[in-house]
XYZ file of C-alpha atoms in Angstrom:
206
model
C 108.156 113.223 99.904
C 105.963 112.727 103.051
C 105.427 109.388 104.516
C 101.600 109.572 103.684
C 102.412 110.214 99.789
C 105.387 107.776 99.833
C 103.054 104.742 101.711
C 100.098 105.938 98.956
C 102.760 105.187 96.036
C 103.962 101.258 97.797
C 100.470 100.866 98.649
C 99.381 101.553 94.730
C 102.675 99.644 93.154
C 101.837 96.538 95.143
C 98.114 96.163 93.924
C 99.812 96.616 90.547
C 102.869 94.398 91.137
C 100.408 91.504 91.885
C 97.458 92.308 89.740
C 97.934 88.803 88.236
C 96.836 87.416 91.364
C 94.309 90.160 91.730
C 92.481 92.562 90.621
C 89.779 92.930 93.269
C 91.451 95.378 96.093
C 89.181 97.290 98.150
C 89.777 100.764 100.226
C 86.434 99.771 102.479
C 85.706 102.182 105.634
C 85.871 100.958 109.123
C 81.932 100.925 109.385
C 81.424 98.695 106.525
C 84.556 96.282 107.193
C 83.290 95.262 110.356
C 79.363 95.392 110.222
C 79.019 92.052 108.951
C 78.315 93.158 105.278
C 78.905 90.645 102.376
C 81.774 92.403 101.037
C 81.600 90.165 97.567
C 78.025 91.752 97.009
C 78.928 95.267 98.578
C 82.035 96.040 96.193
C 79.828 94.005 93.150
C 82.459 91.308 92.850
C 81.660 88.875 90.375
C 81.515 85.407 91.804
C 79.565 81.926 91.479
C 80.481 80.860 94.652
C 81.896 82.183 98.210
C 84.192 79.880 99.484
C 84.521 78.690 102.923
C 86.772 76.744 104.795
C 87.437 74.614 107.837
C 90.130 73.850 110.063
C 88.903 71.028 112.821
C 92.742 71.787 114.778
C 91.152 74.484 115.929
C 88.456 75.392 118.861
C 88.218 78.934 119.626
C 86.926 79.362 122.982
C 84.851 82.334 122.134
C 83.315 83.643 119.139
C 85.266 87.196 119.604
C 88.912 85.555 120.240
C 89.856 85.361 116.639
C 87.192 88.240 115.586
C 87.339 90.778 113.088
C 86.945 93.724 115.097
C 90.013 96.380 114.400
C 91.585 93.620 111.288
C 93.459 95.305 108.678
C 91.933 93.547 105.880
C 90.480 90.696 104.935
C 90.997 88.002 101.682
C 88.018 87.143 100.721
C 88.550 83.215 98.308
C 85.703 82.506 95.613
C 85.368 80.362 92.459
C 84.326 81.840 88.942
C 83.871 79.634 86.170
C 85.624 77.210 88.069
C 88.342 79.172 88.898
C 89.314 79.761 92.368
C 90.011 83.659 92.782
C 90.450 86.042 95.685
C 89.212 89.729 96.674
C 91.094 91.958 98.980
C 89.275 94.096 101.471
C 91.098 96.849 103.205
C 90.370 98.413 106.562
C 90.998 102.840 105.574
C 91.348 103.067 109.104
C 92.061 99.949 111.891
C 93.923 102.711 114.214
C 92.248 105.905 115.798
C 89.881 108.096 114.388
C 92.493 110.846 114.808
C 94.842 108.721 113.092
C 97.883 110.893 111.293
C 97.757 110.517 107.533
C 101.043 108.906 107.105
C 100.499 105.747 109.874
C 97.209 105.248 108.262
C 98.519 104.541 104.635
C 101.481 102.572 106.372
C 99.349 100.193 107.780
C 97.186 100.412 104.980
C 100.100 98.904 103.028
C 101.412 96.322 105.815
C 97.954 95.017 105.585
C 97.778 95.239 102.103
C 101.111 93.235 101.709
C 99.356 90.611 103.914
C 96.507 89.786 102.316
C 98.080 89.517 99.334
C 100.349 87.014 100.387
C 96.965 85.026 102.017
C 95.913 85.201 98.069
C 99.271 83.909 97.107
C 98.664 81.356 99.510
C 95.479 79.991 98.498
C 96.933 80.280 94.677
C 99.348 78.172 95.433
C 97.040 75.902 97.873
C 99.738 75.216 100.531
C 97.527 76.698 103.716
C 94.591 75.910 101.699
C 92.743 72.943 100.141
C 89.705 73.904 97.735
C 88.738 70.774 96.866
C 88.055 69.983 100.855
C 87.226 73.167 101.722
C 89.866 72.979 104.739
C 92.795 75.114 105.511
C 95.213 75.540 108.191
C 94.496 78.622 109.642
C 97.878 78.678 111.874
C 99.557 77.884 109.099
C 98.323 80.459 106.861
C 98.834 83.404 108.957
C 102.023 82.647 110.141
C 102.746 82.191 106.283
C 101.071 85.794 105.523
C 103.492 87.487 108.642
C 106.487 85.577 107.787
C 106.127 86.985 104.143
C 105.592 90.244 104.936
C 108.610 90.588 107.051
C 110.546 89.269 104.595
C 109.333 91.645 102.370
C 110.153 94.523 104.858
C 113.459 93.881 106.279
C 114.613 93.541 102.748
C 114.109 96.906 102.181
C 115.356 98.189 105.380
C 117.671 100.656 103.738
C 114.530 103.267 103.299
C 113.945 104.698 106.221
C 110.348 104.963 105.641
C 110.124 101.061 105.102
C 112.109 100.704 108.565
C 108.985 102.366 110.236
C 107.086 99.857 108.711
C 108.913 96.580 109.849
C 109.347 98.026 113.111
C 105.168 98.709 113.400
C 104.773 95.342 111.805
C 106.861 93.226 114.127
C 106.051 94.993 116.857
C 102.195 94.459 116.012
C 103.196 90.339 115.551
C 104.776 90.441 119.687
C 101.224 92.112 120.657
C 99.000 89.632 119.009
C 101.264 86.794 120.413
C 101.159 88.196 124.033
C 96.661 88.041 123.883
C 97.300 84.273 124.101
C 95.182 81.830 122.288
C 95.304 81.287 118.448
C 97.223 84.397 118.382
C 100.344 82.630 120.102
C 100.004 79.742 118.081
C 100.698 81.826 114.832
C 103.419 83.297 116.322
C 105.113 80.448 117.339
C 104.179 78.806 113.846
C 106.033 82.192 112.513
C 108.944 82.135 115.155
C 110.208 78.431 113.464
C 110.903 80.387 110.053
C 112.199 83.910 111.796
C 113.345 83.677 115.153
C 111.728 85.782 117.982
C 115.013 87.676 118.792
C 114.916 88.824 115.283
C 111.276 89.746 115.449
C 112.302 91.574 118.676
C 115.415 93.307 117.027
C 113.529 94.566 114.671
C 110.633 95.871 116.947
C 112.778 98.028 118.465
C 114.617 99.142 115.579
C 115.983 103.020 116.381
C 113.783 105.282 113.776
């Protein structure tokens, strides 16, 4: 089995593995994901209301220092008849155009494990409060990265899933090294797994 056809087969047994959570998991192209588009409406979600939510901790100093451009995916939090419900977006493509098959589905599933752990999250309401309409943003992507390393490093016997961690933890040192929120989250996320861990496994030997 190829990496493309095994990362196709985690990517698929996740969404199903969590479908309690949710149902709503979206393949969306790079074009659309980032274009501004009302993904709810695009993919015909059904919803009664979009929620939103604020987090005064946090000033970004630009609009484009916690933007979407290049993002993975995105979790998208609603209610329907009063229940609070989420929608997963996923980016096909956040690498290069000339992207190999097999790195594409394995960060289609890295992101895929993320965003299902931000529904999780807002499930469970730690990161998130619906009835304020705040969250912790830190707090809920360091929560998001923290599970999906766990998640990966406990499968570190397939070799496949050792590319993955290694991609993935290498990926959380970049975003903490562009500063800002982005080193906030990882020091949020270096308090449950410690950065020479994080680094360990970044350079992993594949």
């Amino acid at each position: 089995m190829d990496g493309a056809q095994f990362f196709k087969e985690q990517y698929e047994g996740l969404a199903n593995r969590y479908v309690g959570l949710t149902s709503d998991i979206y393949l969306v192209p790079p074009e659309i994901i980032g274009d501004g588009s009302d993904l709810l409406e695009r993919y015909k979600v059904e919803f009664d209301e979009k929620l939103y939510f604020e987090d005064s901790a946090i000033e970004f100093e630009s609009p484009s220092e916690y933007g979407a451009g290049g993002a993975g995916g995105y979790t998208i939090n609603f209610l329907k008849s009063g229940k609070g419900c989420s929608a997963v977006f996923i980016n096909e493509n956040a690498l290069t155009p000339d992207a190999a098959e097999n790195i594409k589905w394995l960060w289609r599933y890295n992101a895929l494990h993320h965003e299902l752990m931000h529904a999780l999250d807002f499930n469970r309401q730690k990161n998130f409060n619906t009835a304020e309409r705040t969250m912790d943003l830190v707090g809920a992507e360091a929560f998001a990265d923290f599970k999906t390393l766990q998640h990966l490093s406990s499968k570190l016997s397939n070799g496949f899933m050792k590319i993955a961690l290694k991609e993935y933890a290498s990926n959380s040192i970049t975003m903490n090294e562009r500063g800002g929120i982005r080193s906030k989250i990882y020091e949020r996320l270096t308090k449950k797994i410690d950065a020479k861990t994080i680094e360990h496994w970044a350079s992993i030997s594949i």
